[in-house]
Each structure stands twice: as C-alpha cells, then as structure tokens.
Amino acid sequence: MEIMVILSQEHPELPSAELKSVLRSEGIEFSVIEDGRGYVILDTPPSTWKILKRRLAYAHEICRVFGYSTTAEFEETAEKIDWKSHVKGSFAVRIKKLRGEVDARELERGLGAIIKNKTGARVDLENPWTLVRPVLIDNRFILTLRLAEISKDHFNEAKPHRRPFFYPGSMSPKLARCMVNLAGVRAGDRLLDPFCGTGGILIEAGLMGVRVIGADIDWKMVEGTRKNLQHYGITDFEVIRSDARDLKLDERVNAIVTDPPYGISASTAGEKSEKLYREFLDSAYSNLTEDGVICMAAPHYLDLEGLIDDRFRVREKYSMRMHRSLTRVIRVIETV
C-alpha cells in the first residue's frame, strides 16, 4: 500500500531520517517512492501506519495514497475515480497545501459535490468518518485519505516545566523522542542515558516499551528522574547515581541516547569538555552490545569526530541551531 507521511518542517533532514529509522527498527519492509520537502511517500504493508502513529515525533499526518493528478486536470481526474471504493460513512474534503497556490475552498466544494453525487454519502465537516485529503505539491495533487493525525498533546503536556521534577536546560520531549527513534530501538530493547538529568529521554523511550536505565552523578537528578518516570506510568526502569565515565552495567544495552552537559553553565568547555566526551565514549563502548548504537547531542564547537577512535563510526549527523551562539549537533554513532 502507498502511504504518504506529512512531516514537520522544523528541520530539513531529521523528520525523514526519523521516519526511516523507525521503519528499519520495527523490521518493516518499505520502499521510498518520493522523499520531498515536508513529506515522504512509501510503499509498505497496510498496518505500518499504526506503528508510525505511535512512535513519530516530527510528523503531522499519515495518509493512504490512491491517485495523482495535475492541478489543471483535478476535477477531470476526480470524475473518473470510483469513490464508492474509497469513501465509507460520512466524509469531508480538506486540501493540504505543502507548496503551491490554489483556491482550496472552491476545489473542496467541487470535489465534495462529485463524491456526494457518486456515492450518496453524507457530508460531515466536523467529524467525518472519511477525510479525503488532496495534498498540493507545486502543480500537482497527491490524492489521499487520512489514516491518522499525529497528536501533539503528549509533547505539550510533557514539556520539562510541566513534569513533577524540573531543572532548567532540559531537552524538549519532541527532540528526545526523535533521538530515541534515531537510535533504532524497539519495545523490549535496553536503552541507557548516562547523563539522564531530569529523565526526558528515558520518558520517551519508556513510553515505547523500551527498558530504560538512567545514570547521573547528581543525586538530585537521580531522585527527580525516578519521580518523573513514575509520573508517566513507566515501571521497567533503573536509575542509579554514577559517573558516566566510570559506569559498569551488569547487562549491556542496545543503545545509548544522551545529551551530555555542555556550555558555560556546565563548566565543560574547552579541554574539560573533550576529556569528558573521550572518557564517556570509553565507558559507552564497554556497555553496548556488539551492534549497539549511540545517539547523542553535542555543541557545534566540539570536534567529536576527532575524539572517536576506530571502535566507532559516525553514521548520521544533523545540526540544529538553538540560538545565535550555539548549534546542537545530533550524531548517530555505530560500533564497528
């Protein structure tokens, strides 16, 4: 089945990379038909959308593709479609404009009239059973039916300042979820955050059914993370007080996802920062499974590639500008 995932455009590369990582980690067969700015069209099994709805952070909608049309031939194409095979129950038509300009309201009314005439289905603009979703890209439409809208409620409710334990500088839940997805874990895997802070990364992984382990050198963070994980109903976790550079786990983990401290407030700039990261990587290697992955954030001024030896390889790298003086770089690092 062809599906179209309408992606967030908050970053030019991360949303598509997150999508493909989830598909690979879940063992889903897929081929990419189109990979454009703000969307990806895939050929994949019909049930795929349910997994994507549950996991993706940087996505808005998942739709089933059933046709293509130029803007000039939109109504002519619509007249030829067997709408009875697509529209079930009540329906509404809502055009999504990714790029390009049309009179959406007029086209929606026209297409709605065609569908009603061919099916006799009832129009329901508030809560339709079927949402017909033509997606405009330049001078063509991708004709789709919406399968799911990805709710942002969790990402709003789980913002750091809304958790029982809060500390400034915590990562947003959306980016934390994305980093967990980039690490390629799935339910039942083991994930470690050795600089867990307030537990934001562990929360996102735990909500996916991943077994999470957190560590922090500060007892206040350890207790706060435990409180936050319990608040979200996560029970399969372990949080310990430990220096990330000297952490020895009884059982190796499939992935390490982390945002180590950096910047002036953390007093890790310059040589101190390089020493921290080098020693962390030594510890990380001993705690990862043979095919383990690290997904980590680091400041742009840190030459992490210069610190990585032949035990690791940077597979992916994404830059996110935070403010004028800081860009956060997200790396996916494989063991070799």
Short mmCIF file of C-alpha atoms in Angstrom, two decimals:
data_model
loop_
_atom_site.label_atom_id
_atom_site.label_comp_id
_atom_site.label_asym_id
_atom_site.label_seq_id
_atom_site.Cartn_x
_atom_site.Cartn_y
_atom_site.Cartn_z
CA MET A 1 0.00 0.00 0.00
CA GLU A 2 1.19 3.52 -0.77
CA ILE A 3 1.16 5.85 2.21
CA MET A 4 2.13 9.49 2.49
CA VAL A 5 3.63 10.77 5.72
CA ILE A 6 3.27 14.53 6.04
CA LEU A 7 6.30 15.62 8.02
CA SER A 8 7.13 18.55 10.24
CA GLN A 9 9.29 21.13 8.52
CA GLU A 10 11.05 22.15 11.72
CA HIS A 11 14.25 20.65 10.32
CA PRO A 12 15.23 19.83 6.71
CA GLU A 13 16.53 16.29 7.40
CA LEU A 14 15.55 14.97 10.83
CA PRO A 15 11.86 14.16 10.15
CA SER A 16 12.63 11.94 7.16
CA ALA A 17 15.58 10.32 8.95
CA GLU A 18 13.41 9.59 11.99
CA LEU A 19 10.71 8.00 9.83
CA LYS A 20 13.13 5.66 8.05
CA SER A 21 14.85 4.71 11.31
CA VAL A 22 11.52 3.66 12.85
CA LEU A 23 10.66 1.57 9.80
CA ARG A 24 14.03 -0.21 9.93
CA SER A 25 13.96 -0.76 13.69
CA GLU A 26 10.49 -2.30 13.52
CA GLY A 27 11.58 -4.62 10.70
CA ILE A 28 9.02 -3.17 8.28
CA GLU A 29 9.57 -3.74 4.57
CA PHE A 30 9.32 -0.48 2.65
CA SER A 31 10.47 1.33 -0.44
CA VAL A 32 10.59 5.09 -0.87
CA ILE A 33 8.57 6.36 -3.81
CA GLU A 34 9.16 10.06 -3.12
CA ASP A 35 11.17 11.86 -0.47
CA GLY A 36 10.38 15.56 -0.68
CA ARG A 37 10.40 18.64 1.49
CA GLY A 38 7.75 18.05 4.13
CA TYR A 39 6.62 14.59 3.01
CA VAL A 40 7.63 11.04 2.16
CA ILE A 41 5.62 8.58 0.05
CA LEU A 42 6.24 4.92 0.82
CA ASP A 43 5.20 1.52 -0.45
CA THR A 44 4.73 -0.51 2.74
CA PRO A 45 2.33 -3.02 4.40
CA PRO A 46 -1.13 -1.66 5.32
CA SER A 47 -0.63 -1.87 9.10
CA THR A 48 2.52 0.30 9.06
CA TRP A 49 0.61 3.49 9.80
CA LYS A 50 -0.40 2.24 13.26
CA ILE A 51 3.25 1.88 14.30
CA LEU A 52 4.22 5.24 12.83
CA LYS A 53 1.34 6.99 14.59
CA ARG A 54 2.53 5.65 17.94
CA ARG A 55 6.21 6.48 17.51
CA LEU A 56 6.91 9.50 15.32
CA ALA A 57 7.72 12.93 16.75
CA TYR A 58 8.40 15.06 13.66
CA ALA A 59 5.29 14.15 11.65
CA HIS A 60 1.77 15.52 11.31
CA GLU A 61 -0.38 13.09 9.32
CA ILE A 62 -0.34 9.65 7.72
CA CYS A 63 -2.48 9.18 4.62
CA ARG A 64 -3.24 6.40 2.13
CA VAL A 65 -2.43 7.39 -1.45
CA PHE A 66 -4.95 6.37 -4.09
CA GLY A 67 -4.18 8.68 -7.02
CA TYR A 68 -2.26 11.52 -8.59
CA SER A 69 -3.41 14.50 -10.64
CA THR A 70 -2.13 17.72 -12.11
CA THR A 71 -3.84 20.83 -10.79
CA ALA A 72 -5.20 21.55 -14.26
CA GLU A 73 -6.88 18.13 -14.52
CA PHE A 74 -8.03 17.87 -10.89
CA GLU A 75 -11.80 17.79 -11.48
CA GLU A 76 -11.46 15.64 -14.60
CA THR A 77 -9.41 13.10 -12.62
CA ALA A 78 -11.91 13.21 -9.75
CA GLU A 79 -14.79 12.33 -12.08
CA LYS A 80 -13.02 9.11 -13.12
CA ILE A 81 -12.39 7.80 -9.58
CA ASP A 82 -14.56 5.03 -8.11
CA TRP A 83 -15.36 6.94 -4.93
CA LYS A 84 -17.57 4.18 -3.53
CA SER A 85 -14.44 2.06 -3.01
CA HIS A 86 -12.75 4.83 -1.01
CA VAL A 87 -15.42 6.72 0.93
CA LYS A 88 -17.01 4.92 3.86
CA GLY A 89 -19.60 6.61 6.03
CA SER A 90 -19.70 10.40 6.18
CA PHE A 91 -16.93 12.41 4.55
CA ALA A 92 -15.25 15.78 4.22
CA VAL A 93 -12.70 17.16 1.78
CA ARG A 94 -9.74 19.16 3.09
CA ILE A 95 -6.89 20.21 0.80
CA LYS A 96 -3.41 20.33 2.33
CA LYS A 97 -1.06 22.81 0.65
CA LEU A 98 2.60 21.90 1.04
CA ARG A 99 3.74 24.05 -1.87
CA GLY A 100 1.83 25.98 -4.48
CA GLU A 101 -1.36 28.02 -4.51
CA VAL A 102 -4.93 27.14 -5.49
CA ASP A 103 -8.40 28.24 -4.45
CA ALA A 104 -8.71 25.44 -1.92
CA ARG A 105 -12.27 26.26 -0.84
CA GLU A 106 -13.62 26.19 -4.38
CA LEU A 107 -11.85 22.92 -5.21
CA GLU A 108 -13.03 21.33 -1.94
CA ARG A 109 -16.65 22.25 -2.73
CA GLY A 110 -16.32 20.92 -6.27
CA LEU A 111 -14.74 17.64 -5.21
CA GLY A 112 -17.28 17.26 -2.40
CA ALA A 113 -20.12 17.60 -4.89
CA ILE A 114 -18.58 14.95 -7.16
CA ILE A 115 -18.15 12.50 -4.27
CA LYS A 116 -21.66 13.09 -2.94
CA ASN A 117 -23.16 12.63 -6.40
CA LYS A 118 -21.27 9.35 -6.97
CA THR A 119 -21.72 7.83 -3.50
CA GLY A 120 -24.69 9.46 -1.83
CA ALA A 121 -22.53 9.76 1.28
CA ARG A 122 -23.31 12.43 3.88
CA VAL A 123 -21.00 15.43 4.23
CA ASP A 124 -19.78 15.97 7.81
CA LEU A 125 -17.36 18.85 8.18
CA GLU A 126 -16.92 18.41 11.95
CA ASN A 127 -16.27 14.71 12.48
CA PRO A 128 -16.21 12.82 9.16
CA TRP A 129 -15.70 9.07 9.01
CA THR A 130 -13.56 9.57 5.87
CA LEU A 131 -11.32 12.59 5.33
CA VAL A 132 -10.43 13.00 1.68
CA ARG A 133 -7.04 14.75 1.72
CA PRO A 134 -5.69 16.04 -1.62
CA VAL A 135 -2.14 17.27 -0.98
CA LEU A 136 -0.88 20.07 -3.21
CA ILE A 137 2.79 20.00 -4.21
CA ASP A 138 3.64 22.67 -6.77
CA ASN A 139 1.39 21.97 -9.81
CA ARG A 140 0.06 18.54 -8.83
CA PHE A 141 -2.10 16.82 -6.25
CA ILE A 142 -1.39 13.61 -4.37
CA LEU A 143 -4.88 12.20 -3.73
CA THR A 144 -5.07 10.63 -0.28
CA LEU A 145 -7.35 9.55 2.52
CA ARG A 146 -6.18 10.43 6.02
CA LEU A 147 -5.42 7.38 8.15
CA ALA A 148 -4.16 9.19 11.24
CA GLU A 149 -3.34 12.60 12.61
CA ILE A 150 -0.40 12.51 14.99
CA SER A 151 -1.42 14.25 18.19
CA LYS A 152 0.92 16.80 19.74
CA ASP A 153 -0.89 16.64 23.09
CA HIS A 154 1.79 14.49 24.69
CA PHE A 155 4.64 16.75 23.57
CA ASN A 156 2.83 19.77 25.03
CA GLU A 157 1.88 18.04 28.28
CA ALA A 158 5.36 16.53 28.76
CA LYS A 159 7.29 19.78 28.40
CA PRO A 160 10.04 19.87 31.05
CA HIS A 161 8.44 22.57 33.22
CA ARG A 162 5.22 20.52 33.48
CA ARG A 163 6.88 17.45 34.99
CA PRO A 164 6.91 16.82 38.75
CA PHE A 165 10.68 17.44 38.78
CA PHE A 166 12.06 20.28 36.68
CA TYR A 167 15.54 21.63 36.10
CA PRO A 168 16.47 24.31 33.51
CA GLY A 169 18.15 23.23 30.27
CA SER A 170 16.15 20.03 29.74
CA MET A 171 15.68 18.78 26.18
CA SER A 172 12.23 19.09 24.56
CA PRO A 173 10.19 15.85 24.53
CA LYS A 174 9.86 16.03 20.75
CA LEU A 175 13.63 16.02 20.17
CA ALA A 176 14.10 13.39 22.87
CA ARG A 177 11.57 11.12 21.10
CA CYS A 178 13.28 11.72 17.77
CA MET A 179 16.70 10.80 19.19
CA VAL A 180 15.30 7.57 20.67
CA ASN A 181 13.86 6.75 17.25
CA LEU A 182 17.15 7.54 15.50
CA ALA A 183 18.85 5.05 17.82
CA GLY A 184 16.71 2.31 16.26
CA VAL A 185 15.31 0.74 19.43
CA ARG A 186 12.00 -1.04 19.78
CA ALA A 187 9.88 -2.37 22.65
CA GLY A 188 11.86 -4.75 24.87
CA ASP A 189 15.28 -3.34 23.97
CA ARG A 190 17.54 -1.85 26.66
CA LEU A 191 18.46 1.84 26.48
CA LEU A 192 20.85 3.83 28.65
CA ASP A 193 21.09 7.56 29.27
CA PRO A 194 24.25 8.04 31.38
CA PHE A 195 23.64 11.80 31.74
CA CYS A 196 19.93 11.44 32.45
CA GLY A 197 19.28 14.81 34.11
CA THR A 198 15.51 15.02 34.64
CA GLY A 199 14.85 11.88 32.56
CA GLY A 200 13.33 13.34 29.40
CA ILE A 201 14.96 10.82 27.04
CA LEU A 202 14.08 7.93 29.35
CA ILE A 203 10.44 9.05 29.47
CA GLU A 204 10.10 8.95 25.69
CA ALA A 205 11.82 5.56 25.41
CA GLY A 206 9.86 4.12 28.33
CA LEU A 207 6.54 5.13 26.79
CA MET A 208 7.51 2.99 23.75
CA GLY A 209 8.01 -0.09 25.93
CA VAL A 210 11.80 0.18 25.92
CA ARG A 211 13.56 -0.94 29.12
CA VAL A 212 15.36 2.16 30.36
CA ILE A 213 18.39 2.74 32.54
CA GLY A 214 19.41 6.19 33.69
CA ALA A 215 22.51 7.42 35.49
CA ASP A 216 23.59 10.79 36.78
CA ILE A 217 26.37 11.98 39.04
CA ASP A 218 23.92 14.23 40.94
CA TRP A 219 21.65 12.55 43.49
CA LYS A 220 19.06 15.29 42.97
CA MET A 221 18.76 14.30 39.30
CA VAL A 222 18.58 10.60 40.14
CA GLU A 223 15.67 11.11 42.52
CA GLY A 224 13.99 13.59 40.19
CA THR A 225 14.22 11.21 37.23
CA ARG A 226 12.67 8.41 39.26
CA LYS A 227 9.80 10.70 40.20
CA ASN A 228 9.26 11.77 36.58
CA LEU A 229 9.30 8.21 35.23
CA GLN A 230 6.77 7.09 37.81
CA HIS A 231 4.57 10.08 36.96
CA TYR A 232 4.27 8.79 33.37
CA GLY A 233 3.45 5.25 34.49
CA ILE A 234 6.80 3.79 33.44
CA THR A 235 7.71 0.81 35.62
CA ASP A 236 10.52 -1.05 33.82
CA PHE A 237 13.37 1.28 34.72
CA GLU A 238 16.52 1.60 36.77
CA VAL A 239 18.10 4.91 37.78
CA ILE A 240 21.44 4.98 39.58
CA ARG A 241 23.94 7.52 40.80
CA SER A 242 27.12 7.10 38.78
CA ASP A 243 29.74 9.00 36.84
CA ALA A 244 29.07 8.35 33.14
CA ARG A 245 32.82 7.92 32.60
CA ASP A 246 33.03 5.03 35.05
CA LEU A 247 29.69 3.27 34.59
CA LYS A 248 29.72 -0.52 34.53
CA LEU A 249 26.40 -2.23 33.84
CA ASP A 250 25.65 -5.87 34.63
CA GLU A 251 23.98 -6.27 31.23
CA ARG A 252 24.88 -4.49 28.01
CA VAL A 253 22.40 -2.17 26.31
CA ASN A 254 21.21 -1.93 22.71
CA ALA A 255 21.50 1.84 22.60
CA ILE A 256 22.79 4.87 24.46
CA VAL A 257 20.81 8.04 23.89
CA THR A 258 22.05 11.09 25.73
CA ASP A 259 22.57 14.84 25.89
CA PRO A 260 25.79 15.32 27.92
CA PRO A 261 26.27 18.62 29.74
CA TYR A 262 27.97 21.40 27.85
CA GLY A 263 28.22 25.15 27.77
CA ILE A 264 29.29 27.66 30.37
CA SER A 265 26.71 26.62 32.96
CA ALA A 266 28.00 23.05 32.93
CA SER A 267 31.65 24.14 33.11
CA THR A 268 32.66 21.69 30.43
CA ALA A 269 34.04 23.96 27.72
CA GLY A 270 37.44 23.52 26.07
CA GLU A 271 39.69 20.73 27.31
CA LYS A 272 37.31 19.72 30.10
CA SER A 273 34.60 19.04 27.57
CA GLU A 274 36.89 16.98 25.32
CA LYS A 275 38.09 14.94 28.28
CA LEU A 276 34.52 14.30 29.43
CA TYR A 277 33.41 13.07 26.00
CA ARG A 278 36.50 10.93 25.41
CA GLU A 279 36.13 9.15 28.74
CA PHE A 280 32.38 8.79 28.21
CA LEU A 281 32.98 7.05 24.87
CA ASP A 282 35.36 4.59 26.52
CA SER A 283 32.70 3.71 29.09
CA ALA A 284 29.95 3.59 26.46
CA TYR A 285 31.81 1.03 24.37
CA SER A 286 32.04 -1.38 27.30
CA ASN A 287 28.30 -1.08 27.99
CA LEU A 288 26.98 -1.53 24.43
CA THR A 289 26.04 -4.75 22.67
CA GLU A 290 28.10 -5.74 19.65
CA ASP A 291 25.75 -3.92 17.25
CA GLY A 292 24.96 -1.12 19.70
CA VAL A 293 24.27 2.48 18.70
CA ILE A 294 24.86 5.84 20.37
CA CYS A 295 22.64 8.80 19.56
CA MET A 296 23.97 11.88 21.27
CA ALA A 297 23.80 15.65 21.18
CA ALA A 298 26.91 17.82 21.36
CA PRO A 299 27.73 21.51 20.84
CA HIS A 300 28.93 22.53 17.40
CA TYR A 301 32.32 23.65 18.68
CA LEU A 302 33.24 20.15 19.87
CA ASP A 303 35.19 18.12 17.30
CA LEU A 304 33.65 14.80 18.25
CA GLU A 305 35.00 13.10 15.12
CA GLY A 306 38.47 13.93 16.38
CA LEU A 307 37.72 12.12 19.65
CA ILE A 308 36.28 8.98 18.08
CA ASP A 309 38.66 6.08 17.52
CA ASP A 310 38.33 3.04 15.26
CA ARG A 311 35.79 1.37 17.58
CA PHE A 312 33.11 3.78 16.34
CA ARG A 313 31.77 5.30 13.13
CA VAL A 314 29.51 8.34 12.74
CA ARG A 315 26.61 7.12 10.60
CA GLU A 316 24.41 10.22 10.62
CA LYS A 317 24.85 13.85 11.65
CA TYR A 318 22.29 16.67 11.95
CA SER A 319 22.77 20.28 13.05
CA MET A 320 20.09 22.22 14.93
CA ARG A 321 20.58 25.93 15.58
CA MET A 322 19.48 26.69 19.14
CA HIS A 323 20.39 30.38 19.30
CA ARG A 324 22.98 32.77 17.89
CA SER A 325 25.94 31.30 19.77
CA LEU A 326 25.01 27.62 19.88
CA THR A 327 24.17 24.91 17.37
CA ARG A 328 23.35 21.47 18.72
CA VAL A 329 24.70 18.58 16.63
CA ILE A 330 22.89 15.23 16.78
CA ARG A 331 25.06 12.25 15.83
CA VAL A 332 24.18 8.60 15.37
CA ILE A 333 27.30 6.59 16.12
CA GLU A 334 27.72 2.88 15.40
CA THR A 335 30.13 0.40 16.93
CA VAL A 336 32.37 -1.28 14.33
#
